[in-house]
Amino acid sequence: MMDQLIVGISDYRIASAPAVLTTYGLGSCMGVALYDEVTKTGGLIHILLPDSRQFEDSNNDFRFADTGLPRMVTNLESQGAVKRRLWAKIAGGASMFGTRECGRGLDIGGQNIKAVCDILKKMNIPVKKKDVGGHGSRTLHFNLETGLLTVRKIEKEKVAVKEF
């Protein structure tokens, strides 16, 4: 029986097989799954915003892409993962409030997608698969035995499930 570990908003979890990491309610937020296939060690982070520099008083690195992803990689390495073997699967970044976030020019989902992709590229971590954008909410289940990420997306009263 696999343990299921829940990842909250602005949080992350690291584990090794057998375990499933789960996060709920990804709208404009990003879910990033990182995995080392050799050690079957992985992590899942639920990123709220792209850039911590706008918030001087933040005490939670995992809220932001620019601080959370590097910290998660460091923590994965401390659990036996090897950075050069890591790959990513990403999901989220939806536009939840209509056209360009209520006409204010704030595309938080789009900014989150760009930040995550840019940071992973800078860290030389390839993105194997992605399910990003759109207008729906997502739930992620990351199986550390197999490396499969299951994405359950609800958009316009339709439910779609992808496994990759």
mmCIF file of C-alpha atoms in Angstrom:
data_model
loop_
_atom_site.group_PDB
_atom_site.id
_atom_site.type_symbol
_atom_site.label_atom_id
_atom_site.label_comp_id
_atom_site.label_asym_id
_atom_site.label_seq_id
_atom_site.Cartn_x
_atom_site.Cartn_y
_atom_site.Cartn_z
ATOM 1 C CA MET A 1 0.000 0.000 0.000
ATOM 2 C CA MET A 2 1.346 3.396 -0.996
ATOM 3 C CA ASP A 3 1.380 6.353 1.345
ATOM 4 C CA GLN A 4 -0.457 9.401 0.027
ATOM 5 C CA LEU A 5 1.140 12.683 1.046
ATOM 6 C CA ILE A 6 -0.843 15.886 0.562
ATOM 7 C CA VAL A 7 0.885 19.029 -0.697
ATOM 8 C CA GLY A 8 -0.883 22.229 0.302
ATOM 9 C CA ILE A 9 -0.803 25.609 -1.417
ATOM 10 C CA SER A 10 2.648 27.219 -1.122
ATOM 11 C CA ASP A 11 4.061 23.928 0.136
ATOM 12 C CA TYR A 12 6.055 20.938 -1.098
ATOM 13 C CA ARG A 13 6.731 17.326 -0.203
ATOM 14 C CA ILE A 14 9.638 15.015 -0.945
ATOM 15 C CA ALA A 15 9.464 11.240 -0.679
ATOM 16 C CA SER A 16 10.681 7.984 -2.172
ATOM 17 C CA ALA A 17 8.726 5.077 -3.595
ATOM 18 C CA PRO A 18 6.275 3.741 -2.660
ATOM 19 C CA ALA A 19 4.382 6.990 -2.199
ATOM 20 C CA VAL A 20 1.961 9.239 -4.047
ATOM 21 C CA LEU A 21 2.249 13.011 -3.733
ATOM 22 C CA THR A 22 -1.070 14.817 -4.249
ATOM 23 C CA THR A 23 -2.049 18.459 -4.583
ATOM 24 C CA TYR A 24 -5.517 19.908 -5.079
ATOM 25 C CA GLY A 25 -6.907 23.138 -6.456
ATOM 26 C CA LEU A 26 -4.292 24.214 -8.988
ATOM 27 C CA GLY A 27 -5.829 27.172 -10.804
ATOM 28 C CA SER A 28 -3.325 29.850 -11.758
ATOM 29 C CA CYS A 29 -0.867 28.104 -9.407
ATOM 30 C CA MET A 30 1.721 25.685 -10.781
ATOM 31 C CA GLY A 31 2.391 22.130 -9.727
ATOM 32 C CA VAL A 32 5.927 20.958 -10.448
ATOM 33 C CA ALA A 33 6.898 17.301 -10.046
ATOM 34 C CA LEU A 34 10.628 16.531 -9.988
ATOM 35 C CA TYR A 35 11.881 12.940 -10.184
ATOM 36 C CA ASP A 36 15.066 10.872 -10.095
ATOM 37 C CA GLU A 37 14.227 7.550 -11.796
ATOM 38 C CA VAL A 38 17.252 5.748 -10.351
ATOM 39 C CA THR A 39 16.491 6.404 -6.676
ATOM 40 C CA LYS A 40 12.717 6.753 -7.245
ATOM 41 C CA THR A 41 12.887 9.916 -5.189
ATOM 42 C CA GLY A 42 10.726 12.856 -6.129
ATOM 43 C CA GLY A 43 9.073 16.011 -4.997
ATOM 44 C CA LEU A 44 5.950 18.001 -5.721
ATOM 45 C CA ILE A 45 5.586 21.726 -5.126
ATOM 46 C CA HIS A 46 2.412 23.868 -5.317
ATOM 47 C CA ILE A 47 3.660 27.309 -6.411
ATOM 48 C CA LEU A 48 1.401 30.309 -5.847
ATOM 49 C CA LEU A 49 3.374 33.128 -7.509
ATOM 50 C CA PRO A 50 6.336 33.492 -9.870
ATOM 51 C CA ASP A 51 8.629 35.961 -8.100
ATOM 52 C CA SER A 52 9.456 36.514 -4.429
ATOM 53 C CA ARG A 53 11.153 39.873 -5.010
ATOM 54 C CA GLN A 54 7.787 41.652 -4.888
ATOM 55 C CA PHE A 55 7.259 40.510 -1.288
ATOM 56 C CA GLU A 56 9.958 41.630 1.134
ATOM 57 C CA ASP A 57 8.345 40.055 4.186
ATOM 58 C CA SER A 58 7.686 36.568 2.829
ATOM 59 C CA ASN A 59 8.953 33.784 5.059
ATOM 60 C CA ASN A 60 7.794 30.928 2.806
ATOM 61 C CA ASP A 61 10.188 30.129 -0.061
ATOM 62 C CA PHE A 62 7.807 27.504 -1.426
ATOM 63 C CA ARG A 63 5.158 30.092 -2.271
ATOM 64 C CA PHE A 64 7.304 31.311 -5.182
ATOM 65 C CA ALA A 65 8.872 29.699 -8.258
ATOM 66 C CA ASP A 66 12.169 31.593 -7.975
ATOM 67 C CA THR A 67 12.882 30.460 -4.409
ATOM 68 C CA GLY A 68 10.867 27.253 -4.070
ATOM 69 C CA LEU A 69 12.261 25.286 -6.999
ATOM 70 C CA PRO A 70 15.957 25.718 -6.089
ATOM 71 C CA ARG A 71 15.222 24.853 -2.459
ATOM 72 C CA MET A 72 13.271 21.756 -3.449
ATOM 73 C CA VAL A 73 16.189 20.585 -5.631
ATOM 74 C CA THR A 74 18.620 21.076 -2.735
ATOM 75 C CA ASN A 75 16.315 19.103 -0.456
ATOM 76 C CA LEU A 76 15.929 16.323 -3.051
ATOM 77 C CA GLU A 77 19.717 16.055 -3.270
ATOM 78 C CA SER A 78 19.915 15.726 0.508
ATOM 79 C CA GLN A 79 17.537 12.731 0.186
ATOM 80 C CA GLY A 80 19.774 10.964 -2.356
ATOM 81 C CA ALA A 81 18.504 12.319 -5.684
ATOM 82 C CA VAL A 82 21.108 13.455 -8.215
ATOM 83 C CA LYS A 83 20.393 16.807 -9.883
ATOM 84 C CA ARG A 84 21.655 15.788 -13.342
ATOM 85 C CA ARG A 85 19.150 12.889 -13.350
ATOM 86 C CA LEU A 86 16.131 15.001 -12.382
ATOM 87 C CA TRP A 87 13.330 15.704 -14.821
ATOM 88 C CA ALA A 88 10.132 17.677 -14.397
ATOM 89 C CA LYS A 89 6.468 17.331 -15.222
ATOM 90 C CA ILE A 90 4.439 20.505 -14.783
ATOM 91 C CA ALA A 91 0.761 21.429 -14.680
ATOM 92 C CA GLY A 92 -1.381 24.452 -13.865
ATOM 93 C CA GLY A 93 -1.064 28.084 -14.825
ATOM 94 C CA ALA A 94 -4.716 28.502 -15.782
ATOM 95 C CA SER A 95 -6.397 31.824 -16.411
ATOM 96 C CA MET A 96 -9.046 31.618 -13.715
ATOM 97 C CA PHE A 97 -10.646 35.041 -13.927
ATOM 98 C CA GLY A 98 -11.477 35.466 -17.588
ATOM 99 C CA THR A 99 -9.666 37.536 -20.144
ATOM 100 C CA ARG A 100 -6.290 38.588 -18.784
ATOM 101 C CA GLU A 101 -7.468 38.368 -15.176
ATOM 102 C CA CYS A 102 -10.411 40.806 -15.237
ATOM 103 C CA GLY A 103 -8.860 43.116 -17.821
ATOM 104 C CA ARG A 104 -6.098 44.316 -15.496
ATOM 105 C CA GLY A 105 -3.299 42.814 -17.593
ATOM 106 C CA LEU A 106 -2.491 40.391 -14.772
ATOM 107 C CA ASP A 107 -1.957 36.977 -16.281
ATOM 108 C CA ILE A 108 -0.794 35.237 -13.098
ATOM 109 C CA GLY A 109 -1.156 31.784 -14.653
ATOM 110 C CA GLY A 110 0.910 32.791 -17.678
ATOM 111 C CA GLN A 111 3.537 34.430 -15.473
ATOM 112 C CA ASN A 112 3.741 31.273 -13.366
ATOM 113 C CA ILE A 113 4.184 29.058 -16.451
ATOM 114 C CA LYS A 114 6.958 31.291 -17.801
ATOM 115 C CA ALA A 115 8.753 31.534 -14.455
ATOM 116 C CA VAL A 116 8.685 27.769 -13.862
ATOM 117 C CA CYS A 117 9.908 26.967 -17.391
ATOM 118 C CA ASP A 118 12.655 29.626 -17.231
ATOM 119 C CA ILE A 119 13.907 28.479 -13.819
ATOM 120 C CA LEU A 120 13.918 24.790 -14.771
ATOM 121 C CA LYS A 121 15.817 25.629 -17.971
ATOM 122 C CA LYS A 122 18.361 27.680 -16.005
ATOM 123 C CA MET A 123 18.786 24.739 -13.606
ATOM 124 C CA ASN A 124 19.232 22.308 -16.559
ATOM 125 C CA ILE A 125 16.201 20.252 -15.529
ATOM 126 C CA PRO A 126 14.262 19.078 -18.602
ATOM 127 C CA VAL A 127 10.473 19.294 -18.705
ATOM 128 C CA LYS A 128 9.283 15.863 -19.884
ATOM 129 C CA LYS A 129 5.572 16.672 -20.016
ATOM 130 C CA LYS A 130 3.279 19.581 -19.304
ATOM 131 C CA ASP A 131 -0.421 20.342 -19.032
ATOM 132 C CA VAL A 132 -0.626 24.112 -18.634
ATOM 133 C CA GLY A 133 -2.908 27.057 -19.346
ATOM 134 C CA GLY A 134 -6.596 26.874 -20.076
ATOM 135 C CA HIS A 135 -9.290 27.936 -17.637
ATOM 136 C CA GLY A 136 -9.808 24.945 -15.368
ATOM 137 C CA SER A 137 -8.757 23.653 -11.988
ATOM 138 C CA ARG A 138 -6.396 20.694 -11.682
ATOM 139 C CA THR A 139 -5.627 17.989 -9.142
ATOM 140 C CA LEU A 140 -2.292 16.166 -9.404
ATOM 141 C CA HIS A 141 -1.264 12.703 -8.208
ATOM 142 C CA PHE A 142 2.468 11.930 -8.594
ATOM 143 C CA ASN A 143 3.308 8.220 -8.260
ATOM 144 C CA LEU A 144 6.903 7.825 -7.088
ATOM 145 C CA GLU A 145 6.979 4.109 -7.917
ATOM 146 C CA THR A 146 6.348 4.732 -11.628
ATOM 147 C CA GLY A 147 7.052 8.448 -12.155
ATOM 148 C CA LEU A 148 3.570 8.892 -13.625
ATOM 149 C CA LEU A 149 1.739 12.154 -13.040
ATOM 150 C CA THR A 150 -2.047 11.956 -13.169
ATOM 151 C CA VAL A 151 -3.774 15.262 -13.906
ATOM 152 C CA ARG A 152 -7.502 15.605 -13.244
ATOM 153 C CA LYS A 153 -8.754 18.797 -14.871
ATOM 154 C CA ILE A 154 -12.191 20.351 -14.493
ATOM 155 C CA GLU A 155 -13.010 22.936 -17.140
ATOM 156 C CA LYS A 156 -16.435 24.171 -18.239
ATOM 157 C CA GLU A 157 -18.190 21.405 -16.285
ATOM 158 C CA LYS A 158 -16.136 18.727 -18.066
ATOM 159 C CA VAL A 159 -13.685 16.447 -16.318
ATOM 160 C CA ALA A 160 -10.596 15.193 -18.137
ATOM 161 C CA VAL A 161 -7.971 12.836 -16.720
ATOM 162 C CA LYS A 162 -4.493 12.544 -18.238
ATOM 163 C CA GLU A 163 -1.679 10.305 -17.141
ATOM 164 C CA PHE A 164 1.832 11.001 -18.317
#
